[in-house]
CSV table of C-alpha atoms in Angstrom, one decimal:
chain,number,residue,atom,x,y,z
A,1,MET,CA,100.4,144.0,42.4
A,2,ILE,CA,100.5,140.4,41.2
A,3,ASP,CA,102.5,139.7,38.0
A,4,ARG,CA,101.2,137.3,35.4
A,5,TYR,CA,104.5,135.3,35.7
A,6,GLN,CA,103.7,134.7,39.4
A,7,ILE,CA,100.3,133.0,38.6
A,8,SER,CA,99.7,129.3,38.0
A,9,PHE,CA,96.9,129.4,35.3
A,10,PHE,CA,96.5,125.6,35.5
A,11,GLN,CA,95.9,124.5,39.1
A,12,ILE,CA,95.5,121.1,40.7
A,13,GLN,CA,91.9,121.7,41.5
A,14,ASP,CA,91.2,122.2,37.7
A,15,ILE,CA,91.4,118.4,37.4
A,16,ILE,CA,88.1,118.2,39.3
A,17,LEU,CA,86.5,121.6,38.5
A,18,LEU,CA,86.8,121.4,34.7
A,19,PRO,CA,85.1,118.0,34.3
A,20,PHE,CA,82.4,119.2,36.7
A,21,TRP,CA,81.6,122.3,34.8
A,22,VAL,CA,81.8,120.5,31.4
A,23,PHE,CA,79.1,118.1,32.7
A,24,ILE,CA,77.0,121.0,34.0
A,25,PHE,CA,77.3,123.0,30.7
A,26,TYR,CA,76.7,119.9,28.5
A,27,THR,CA,73.6,119.1,30.5
A,28,LEU,CA,72.3,122.6,30.0
A,29,TYR,CA,73.3,122.5,26.4
A,30,LYS,CA,71.2,119.3,25.8
A,31,LYS,CA,68.3,120.9,27.5
A,32,TRP,CA,68.5,124.3,25.8
A,33,VAL,CA,69.8,123.5,22.4
A,34,ILE,CA,70.0,119.9,21.3
A,35,LYS,CA,66.4,118.9,22.3
A,36,ASP,CA,65.0,121.5,19.8
A,37,GLU,CA,66.5,119.6,16.9
A,38,VAL,CA,65.9,116.0,17.8
A,39,ASN,CA,64.1,115.5,14.4
A,40,PHE,CA,67.3,116.4,12.6
A,41,PRO,CA,70.0,113.9,13.6
A,42,THR,CA,72.7,115.5,11.4
A,43,VAL,CA,72.1,118.9,13.0
A,44,VAL,CA,72.3,117.3,16.5
A,45,LYS,CA,75.6,115.7,15.6
A,46,LEU,CA,76.9,119.1,14.5
A,47,PHE,CA,75.7,120.7,17.7
A,48,LYS,CA,77.6,118.0,19.8
A,49,ILE,CA,80.7,118.5,17.6
A,50,ALA,CA,80.5,122.3,18.2
A,51,PHE,CA,80.3,121.9,22.0
A,52,PHE,CA,83.4,119.6,22.3
A,53,PHE,CA,85.3,121.5,19.6
A,54,ARG,CA,84.9,124.6,21.8
A,55,LEU,CA,86.2,122.6,24.8
A,56,PHE,CA,89.2,121.5,22.8
A,57,CYS,CA,89.8,125.1,21.6
A,58,THR,CA,89.6,126.5,25.1
A,59,ILE,CA,92.2,124.1,26.5
A,60,PHE,CA,94.4,124.3,23.3
A,61,HIS,CA,94.3,128.1,23.3
A,62,ALA,CA,95.2,128.3,27.0
A,63,LEU,CA,98.1,125.8,26.6
A,64,ILE,CA,99.5,127.9,23.7
A,65,ALA,CA,99.2,131.1,25.6
A,66,ILE,CA,100.8,129.8,28.8
A,67,TYR,CA,103.6,127.5,27.5
A,68,TYR,CA,104.3,128.2,23.9
A,69,TYR,CA,104.1,132.0,24.1
A,70,ASP,CA,105.3,132.2,27.7
A,71,LYS,CA,102.2,134.0,29.0
A,72,VAL,CA,102.4,136.9,26.6
A,73,SER,CA,98.7,137.0,25.9
A,74,ASP,CA,95.8,139.4,26.3
A,75,SER,CA,93.7,136.8,28.0
A,76,LEU,CA,96.2,136.1,30.7
A,77,GLY,CA,96.7,139.8,31.2
A,78,TYR,CA,93.0,140.3,31.8
A,79,PHE,CA,92.9,137.4,34.3
A,80,THR,CA,95.9,138.9,36.1
A,81,ASP,CA,94.0,142.2,36.5
A,82,VAL,CA,91.0,140.3,37.9
A,83,LEU,CA,93.2,138.8,40.6
A,84,ASN,CA,94.7,142.2,41.4
A,85,ILE,CA,91.2,143.6,41.8
A,86,GLN,CA,90.2,140.8,44.0
A,87,THR,CA,93.3,141.5,46.2
A,88,GLN,CA,92.0,145.0,46.7
A,89,PHE,CA,88.6,143.8,47.9
A,90,ALA,CA,90.3,141.2,50.2
A,91,ASN,CA,92.9,143.4,51.8
A,92,ASN,CA,91.3,146.9,51.8
A,93,PRO,CA,88.2,147.4,53.9
A,94,LYS,CA,87.4,150.7,52.1
A,95,ALA,CA,87.1,149.0,48.7
A,96,ASN,CA,83.5,148.3,47.7
A,97,LEU,CA,81.5,147.2,44.7
A,98,PHE,CA,79.6,150.4,44.2
A,99,ASP,CA,82.8,152.5,43.9
A,100,PHE,CA,84.3,149.8,41.8
A,101,TYR,CA,81.6,150.1,39.1
A,102,PHE,CA,80.2,153.6,39.5
A,103,ASP,CA,82.8,155.8,41.2
A,104,ARG,CA,86.2,155.1,40.0
A,105,ASP,CA,87.7,158.2,41.5
A,106,ALA,CA,86.6,157.0,45.0
A,107,PHE,CA,87.8,153.5,44.3
A,108,GLU,CA,91.3,154.8,43.3
A,109,TYR,CA,91.4,157.1,46.3
A,110,ASN,CA,90.5,154.4,48.8
A,111,THR,CA,92.6,151.6,47.4
A,112,GLY,CA,95.5,153.3,45.6
A,113,MET,CA,94.7,151.2,42.5
A,114,GLU,CA,94.6,153.3,39.3
A,115,PHE,CA,92.1,152.2,36.7
A,116,ASN,CA,94.3,153.4,33.9
A,117,SER,CA,96.6,150.5,34.9
A,118,LEU,CA,93.9,148.3,33.3
A,119,GLY,CA,94.4,149.9,30.0
A,120,ALA,CA,91.9,151.7,27.7
A,121,THR,CA,88.2,151.7,28.5
A,122,VAL,CA,87.3,148.8,26.3
A,123,THR,CA,90.2,146.8,27.7
A,124,ALA,CA,89.3,147.6,31.4
A,125,ASN,CA,85.8,146.5,30.7
A,126,VAL,CA,87.0,143.0,30.3
A,127,SER,CA,88.4,142.8,33.8
A,128,LEU,CA,85.4,144.7,35.3
A,129,LEU,CA,82.9,142.3,33.9
A,130,THR,CA,84.9,139.2,34.6
A,131,THR,CA,85.7,139.9,38.3
A,132,PRO,CA,82.3,138.8,39.6
A,133,LEU,CA,82.4,135.6,37.4
A,134,SER,CA,85.9,134.7,38.8
A,135,TYR,CA,84.4,134.2,42.3
A,136,ILE,CA,81.8,131.7,40.9
A,137,PHE,CA,84.6,129.6,39.3
A,138,PHE,CA,86.9,129.8,42.3
A,139,ASN,CA,89.6,131.7,40.3
A,140,SER,CA,90.0,128.8,37.9
A,141,TYR,CA,91.2,130.4,34.7
A,142,ILE,CA,90.4,127.4,32.5
A,143,CYS,CA,86.9,127.0,33.9
A,144,LEU,CA,86.1,130.7,33.6
A,145,SER,CA,87.4,130.7,30.0
A,146,PHE,CA,85.2,127.7,29.2
A,147,PHE,CA,82.2,129.3,30.7
A,148,LEU,CA,82.6,132.3,28.4
A,149,SER,CA,83.2,130.0,25.5
A,150,PHE,CA,80.0,128.2,26.3
A,151,VAL,CA,78.0,131.4,26.4
A,152,ALA,CA,79.6,132.4,23.1
A,153,LEU,CA,78.4,129.0,21.8
A,154,LEU,CA,74.9,129.8,22.9
A,155,ALA,CA,75.2,133.1,21.1
A,156,CYS,CA,76.3,131.3,18.0
A,157,HIS,CA,73.3,129.0,18.4
A,158,LYS,CA,71.1,132.2,18.3
A,159,LEU,CA,72.7,133.0,15.0
A,160,TYR,CA,71.8,129.5,13.8
A,161,ILE,CA,68.2,130.0,14.8
A,162,VAL,CA,67.9,133.2,12.8
A,163,PHE,CA,69.7,131.6,9.8
A,164,SER,CA,67.6,128.4,9.8
A,165,ASN,CA,64.4,130.3,10.2
A,166,VAL,CA,65.1,132.7,7.3
A,167,PHE,CA,66.1,129.6,5.2
A,168,PRO,CA,64.4,126.6,6.7
A,169,SER,CA,65.9,124.2,4.1
A,170,CYS,CA,69.4,125.2,5.1
A,171,LYS,CA,69.7,123.8,8.7
A,172,ILE,CA,73.0,122.0,8.1
A,173,GLU,CA,74.5,125.0,6.4
A,174,SER,CA,73.2,127.3,9.1
A,175,ALA,CA,74.8,125.2,11.8
A,176,ILE,CA,78.2,125.1,10.1
A,177,ALA,CA,78.3,128.8,9.4
A,178,ALA,CA,77.2,129.9,12.8
A,179,MET,CA,78.8,127.3,15.1
A,180,LEU,CA,81.6,125.4,13.5
A,181,LEU,CA,84.0,127.9,11.9
A,182,PRO,CA,87.5,127.1,13.2
A,183,GLY,CA,88.8,130.7,13.5
A,184,LEU,CA,85.7,132.0,15.1
A,185,THR,CA,85.7,129.2,17.6
A,186,PHE,CA,89.3,129.5,18.5
A,187,TRP,CA,89.3,133.2,19.1
A,188,SER,CA,86.1,133.1,21.1
A,189,ALA,CA,87.0,130.1,23.2
A,190,ILE,CA,88.8,132.0,26.0
A,191,LEU,CA,88.8,135.2,28.1
A,192,LEU,CA,89.0,137.9,25.4
A,193,LYS,CA,87.1,140.9,24.2
A,194,ASP,CA,86.4,138.9,21.1
A,195,THR,CA,84.4,136.4,23.2
A,196,TYR,CA,82.3,139.1,24.9
A,197,SER,CA,81.7,140.9,21.6
A,198,LEU,CA,80.6,137.7,19.8
A,199,ILE,CA,78.1,137.1,22.7
A,200,GLY,CA,76.7,140.5,22.2
A,201,LEU,CA,76.5,140.0,18.4
A,202,GLY,CA,74.7,136.7,18.5
A,203,PHE,CA,72.2,137.7,21.1
A,204,SER,CA,71.5,141.1,19.5
A,205,MET,CA,70.7,139.6,16.2
A,206,TRP,CA,68.4,137.0,17.8
A,207,PHE,CA,66.5,139.6,19.9
A,208,PHE,CA,66.3,141.9,16.8
A,209,TRP,CA,64.8,139.1,14.8
A,210,LYS,CA,62.3,138.3,17.5
A,211,LEU,CA,61.3,142.0,17.9
A,212,PHE,CA,61.2,143.3,14.4
A,213,ILE,CA,60.9,140.3,12.0
A,214,VAL,CA,58.8,137.9,14.1
A,215,ARG,CA,57.1,140.8,15.9
A,216,LYS,CA,57.2,139.3,19.4
A,217,ILE,CA,57.3,142.5,21.4
A,218,SER,CA,58.1,142.0,25.1
A,219,ILE,CA,60.0,143.7,27.8
A,220,ILE,CA,62.5,140.7,27.9
A,221,ASN,CA,63.2,141.0,24.2
A,222,ILE,CA,63.6,144.8,24.3
A,223,LEU,CA,65.9,144.6,27.4
A,224,GLY,CA,67.9,141.7,25.8
A,225,PHE,CA,68.4,143.6,22.6
A,226,LEU,CA,69.6,146.8,24.4
A,227,VAL,CA,71.9,144.8,26.8
A,228,SER,CA,73.5,142.8,23.9
A,229,LEU,CA,74.0,146.1,21.9
A,230,SER,CA,75.6,147.6,25.1
A,231,LEU,CA,77.9,144.5,25.3
A,232,MET,CA,79.1,145.0,21.8
A,233,TYR,CA,79.7,148.7,22.4
A,234,SER,CA,81.6,148.0,25.7
A,235,PHE,CA,84.2,145.8,24.0
A,236,LYS,CA,84.2,146.4,20.2
A,237,PRO,CA,82.3,149.7,19.5
A,238,TYR,CA,83.0,149.5,15.7
A,239,ILE,CA,80.9,146.3,15.5
A,240,LEU,CA,77.8,148.4,16.0
A,241,VAL,CA,78.0,149.2,12.3
A,242,ILE,CA,75.9,146.0,12.0
A,243,SER,CA,73.0,148.0,13.3
A,244,ILE,CA,72.8,149.5,9.8
A,245,SER,CA,72.2,146.0,8.5
A,246,TYR,CA,69.5,145.5,11.0
A,247,ILE,CA,67.7,148.6,9.8
A,248,LEU,CA,68.2,147.5,6.2
A,249,TRP,CA,66.8,144.1,6.9
A,250,PHE,CA,63.7,145.4,8.6
A,251,GLY,CA,63.1,148.1,6.0
A,252,LEU,CA,63.5,145.7,3.0
A,253,SER,CA,61.4,143.1,4.7
A,254,VAL,CA,58.5,145.6,5.2
A,255,TYR,CA,58.9,146.7,1.6
A,256,LYS,CA,58.7,143.2,0.3
A,257,LYS,CA,55.3,142.6,1.9
A,258,ILE,CA,53.7,145.7,0.4
A,259,LYS,CA,51.3,144.8,-2.4
A,260,SER,CA,50.6,148.1,-4.0
A,261,SER,CA,53.1,149.2,-6.7
A,262,PHE,CA,52.6,152.9,-5.8
A,263,LEU,CA,53.1,152.2,-2.1
A,264,LYS,CA,56.2,150.1,-2.9
A,265,PHE,CA,57.7,152.9,-5.0
A,266,PHE,CA,56.9,155.5,-2.4
A,267,SER,CA,58.1,153.5,0.6
A,268,LEU,CA,61.3,152.6,-1.2
A,269,ILE,CA,62.1,156.2,-2.0
A,270,ALA,CA,61.1,157.3,1.6
A,271,PHE,CA,63.2,154.5,3.2
A,272,PHE,CA,66.4,155.1,1.3
A,273,SER,CA,65.9,158.9,1.6
A,274,VAL,CA,65.7,158.6,5.3
A,275,LEU,CA,68.6,156.2,5.4
A,276,ILE,CA,70.8,158.4,3.3
A,277,LEU,CA,69.9,161.4,5.3
A,278,VAL,CA,70.7,159.7,8.6
A,279,LEU,CA,74.0,158.4,7.3
A,280,SER,CA,74.9,161.8,5.8
A,281,LEU,CA,74.2,163.6,9.1
A,282,ALA,CA,76.0,161.0,11.1
A,283,LEU,CA,79.1,161.1,9.0
A,284,LYS,CA,79.1,164.9,9.0
A,285,GLU,CA,78.8,164.9,12.8
A,286,LEU,CA,81.4,162.2,13.3
A,287,SER,CA,83.9,163.9,11.1
A,288,ASN,CA,83.7,166.9,13.5
A,289,LEU,CA,84.1,164.8,16.6
A,290,GLU,CA,87.5,164.5,18.3
A,291,THR,CA,86.4,163.0,21.6
A,292,GLY,CA,83.5,161.3,23.2
A,293,PRO,CA,81.9,157.9,22.6
A,294,LEU,CA,80.8,158.5,19.0
A,295,ALA,CA,84.3,159.6,18.0
A,296,THR,CA,85.2,155.9,17.8
A,297,TYR,CA,83.2,155.6,14.6
A,298,LYS,CA,85.4,158.1,12.6
A,299,LEU,CA,87.1,156.1,9.9
A,300,GLU,CA,90.5,157.6,10.8
A,301,ASN,CA,90.0,156.6,14.4
A,302,ILE,CA,89.1,153.0,13.8
A,303,GLY,CA,92.8,152.2,13.1
A,304,GLU,CA,93.8,153.7,16.4
A,305,GLN,CA,91.0,151.9,18.1
A,306,LEU,CA,92.0,148.5,16.7
A,307,ALA,CA,95.7,149.2,17.5
A,308,SER,CA,94.9,150.0,21.1
A,309,ASN,CA,92.4,147.2,21.6
A,310,THR,CA,94.9,144.8,23.1
A,311,TYR,CA,96.0,144.6,26.7
A,312,GLN,CA,99.6,144.3,25.6
A,313,SER,CA,101.1,142.9,22.4
A,314,GLU,CA,99.1,139.8,21.6
A,315,THR,CA,101.6,137.3,20.3
A,316,ILE,CA,99.2,134.5,19.5
A,317,GLY,CA,98.3,134.5,15.9
A,318,GLY,CA,100.7,137.4,15.2
A,319,GLY,CA,101.5,137.2,11.5
A,320,SER,CA,102.7,138.9,8.4
A,321,ASN,CA,101.8,142.4,7.6
A,322,PHE,CA,100.4,143.3,4.2
A,323,SER,CA,100.1,146.6,2.4
A,324,LEU,CA,97.0,148.2,0.9
A,325,GLY,CA,98.9,151.3,-0.2
A,326,ASN,CA,98.4,154.9,0.9
A,327,ILE,CA,94.8,155.4,1.9
A,328,ASP,CA,93.0,158.7,2.6
A,329,PHE,CA,90.3,157.9,5.2
A,330,ASN,CA,88.5,161.1,4.3
A,331,SER,CA,88.3,160.1,0.6
A,332,PRO,CA,85.6,157.6,-0.3
A,333,ALA,CA,87.3,157.1,-3.7
A,334,SER,CA,90.6,156.2,-1.9
A,335,ILE,CA,88.8,153.7,0.3
A,336,ALA,CA,86.9,152.2,-2.6
A,337,ALA,CA,90.1,151.7,-4.5
A,338,ALA,CA,91.6,149.7,-1.6
A,339,ALA,CA,88.4,147.7,-1.2
A,340,PRO,CA,89.2,144.7,-3.5
A,341,ARG,CA,92.6,144.1,-1.9
A,342,ALA,CA,91.1,144.6,1.6
A,343,LEU,CA,88.3,142.1,1.0
A,344,SER,CA,90.7,139.6,-0.4
A,345,SER,CA,92.9,139.8,2.7
A,346,VAL,CA,89.9,139.3,5.0
A,347,TYR,CA,88.1,136.5,3.3
A,348,PHE,CA,90.7,134.7,1.2
A,349,GLN,CA,94.0,135.2,3.0
A,350,PRO,CA,96.4,134.3,4.4
A,351,PHE,CA,97.2,131.8,1.7
A,352,ILE,CA,98.8,128.5,2.8
A,353,TRP,CA,102.3,129.8,1.8
A,354,GLU,CA,101.7,133.0,3.9
A,355,ALA,CA,101.3,131.1,7.1
A,356,THR,CA,104.6,132.1,8.7
A,357,LYS,CA,103.6,130.6,12.1
A,358,PRO,CA,102.0,127.3,13.0
A,359,ILE,CA,99.0,128.9,14.6
A,360,MET,CA,98.4,130.9,11.3
A,361,LEU,CA,97.8,127.7,9.5
A,362,LEU,CA,94.3,127.6,11.1
A,363,SER,CA,93.4,130.9,9.4
A,364,ALA,CA,95.0,129.8,6.2
A,365,LEU,CA,93.0,126.6,6.0
A,366,GLU,CA,89.8,128.4,6.9
A,367,SER,CA,90.5,131.0,4.2
A,368,LEU,CA,91.1,128.2,1.7
A,369,LEU,CA,87.7,126.7,2.5
A,370,ILE,CA,86.0,130.1,2.1
A,371,PHE,CA,87.7,130.7,-1.2
A,372,TYR,CA,86.4,127.3,-2.4
A,373,LEU,CA,82.9,128.1,-1.2
A,374,PHE,CA,83.2,131.4,-3.1
A,375,LEU,CA,84.3,129.8,-6.3
A,376,TYR,CA,81.6,127.1,-6.0
A,377,ALA,CA,78.9,129.7,-5.4
A,378,MET,CA,80.1,131.7,-8.4
A,379,PHE,CA,80.3,128.6,-10.7
A,380,LYS,CA,76.9,127.2,-9.6
A,381,THR,CA,75.0,130.5,-10.1
A,382,LYS,CA,77.0,131.7,-13.1
A,383,ILE,CA,78.1,134.8,-11.2
A,384,PHE,CA,75.1,137.0,-12.2
A,385,GLY,CA,72.7,134.5,-10.6
A,386,PHE,CA,74.6,134.9,-7.3
A,387,PHE,CA,73.9,138.6,-7.2
A,388,GLY,CA,70.4,138.0,-8.4
A,389,ILE,CA,69.7,135.8,-5.4
A,390,ILE,CA,71.3,138.3,-3.1
A,391,PHE,CA,69.2,141.2,-4.3
A,392,LYS,CA,66.0,139.3,-4.1
A,393,ASN,CA,66.3,138.5,-0.4
A,394,PRO,CA,66.3,141.3,2.3
A,395,PHE,CA,68.4,139.3,4.8
A,396,LEU,CA,71.1,138.3,2.3
A,397,LEU,CA,71.3,141.8,0.8
A,398,SER,CA,71.5,143.5,4.2
A,399,PHE,CA,74.2,141.4,5.6
A,400,PHE,CA,76.1,141.1,2.3
A,401,ILE,CA,76.4,144.9,2.5
A,402,PHE,CA,77.6,144.5,6.1
A,403,CYS,CA,80.3,142.0,5.0
A,404,LEU,CA,81.5,144.2,2.2
A,405,PHE,CA,81.7,147.3,4.5
A,406,PHE,CA,83.2,145.6,7.5
A,407,GLY,CA,85.5,143.5,5.4
A,408,THR,CA,86.8,146.7,3.7
A,409,ILE,CA,87.4,148.9,6.8
A,410,VAL,CA,89.0,146.3,9.2
A,411,PRO,CA,92.0,145.4,7.0
A,412,ILE,CA,92.5,149.0,6.1
A,413,ALA,CA,92.8,149.9,9.8
A,414,ALA,CA,94.7,146.7,10.8
A,415,PRO,CA,96.8,145.4,7.9
A,416,ASN,CA,98.2,142.3,9.7
A,417,PHE,CA,97.0,138.7,9.2
A,418,GLY,CA,97.4,137.9,12.8
A,419,THR,CA,95.1,140.7,14.0
A,420,LEU,CA,92.6,140.1,11.2
A,421,ALA,CA,92.1,136.5,12.4
A,422,ARG,CA,90.4,138.1,15.5
A,423,TYR,CA,88.9,141.2,14.1
A,424,LYS,CA,87.1,139.6,11.2
A,425,ILE,CA,85.1,137.3,13.5
A,426,PRO,CA,81.8,139.4,13.3
A,427,CYS,CA,81.4,139.1,9.6
A,428,MET,CA,82.5,135.4,9.1
A,429,PRO,CA,79.3,133.6,9.9
A,430,PHE,CA,77.3,135.9,7.6
A,431,MET,CA,79.7,135.6,4.6
A,432,VAL,CA,80.0,131.8,4.9
A,433,PHE,CA,76.2,131.4,5.2
A,434,ILE,CA,75.7,133.7,2.2
A,435,TYR,CA,78.0,131.5,0.1
């Protein structure tokens, strides 16, 4: 088995390969993204900044992982597993792709490579999905990482499309929230579960919008929605709580279009009755589950899931712990009591003076910006006006609820500023856009 310390993650051929792929991706980017906004020069400039900012973050993140943290990084661990899997295919004639993906017992028997050496299921999925891509990029770690970063950028562009269509007058704000957040870009600019899950999040929302809000029903949109949901489930199952926001968005959008007062009242009662019933039954069933795919949604299991989500200890971004006190996961009152502190830690911390490592300064500066946006929004709308705007718009209300729920659960399960920098990615575009 190859060890990560035996691998040269920057190779001489990268000097040629990386500029080549950057040219290819930028050409595609201009064709798929930039051309659609030629009438908005400021938005085009932001798009270009977003592309080259991602290129910078990919290289910068790789340099930190390799040289500053001496290769102690999840991303480098995943790539090492990819090379070990390739070695099995190259040296063992009994190894085949069918067994690799569909019959792990046969693959282990024929090759002697145990799948549990790749880590937990969500961890192993990274190497399994990345292996075919590695051949395309000639085992160039930096090129492969930038490809994933580019696809994540396209997913963020899909978020921009949804944001700017829901609020046509907020194109610049939509571009900044979806495509230019520093923490989100940094943690999705390299080979990580966070990158794959962000891709699933962006595309799932875009396909949902096309299917249920714009009402463009097609096989491609249906399959795209299902595949993107599967991608999220494969890498960060707990992110699927956003599907509740999708349901809320659709239900409230339908409700808003109803003209009859009687039908509005009846549909509102029916919708929330069904939603409460579904949530109650789901929570009841999940509380009884100990194993199986749905058990990952038990509140008391989210902490274990987050703790085991890394390949090994992820040093990059590791930071100070914080305490939310003793919390009973089975008690809604206990969780609610911890919510204010939890939400503050997600959206407003770490503060500048809490940045104990240089890399944490990125999160601290981003948190400072979000805190400023929060104060500005509260001041401009006189607090009550802010919530009045939220409750009048189905999109804002649905994803504001998602941000509150997700922002409460994640820090309760993972009370560390370093891990929060990665785990809070799914809710950041929505919260910044709402402000």
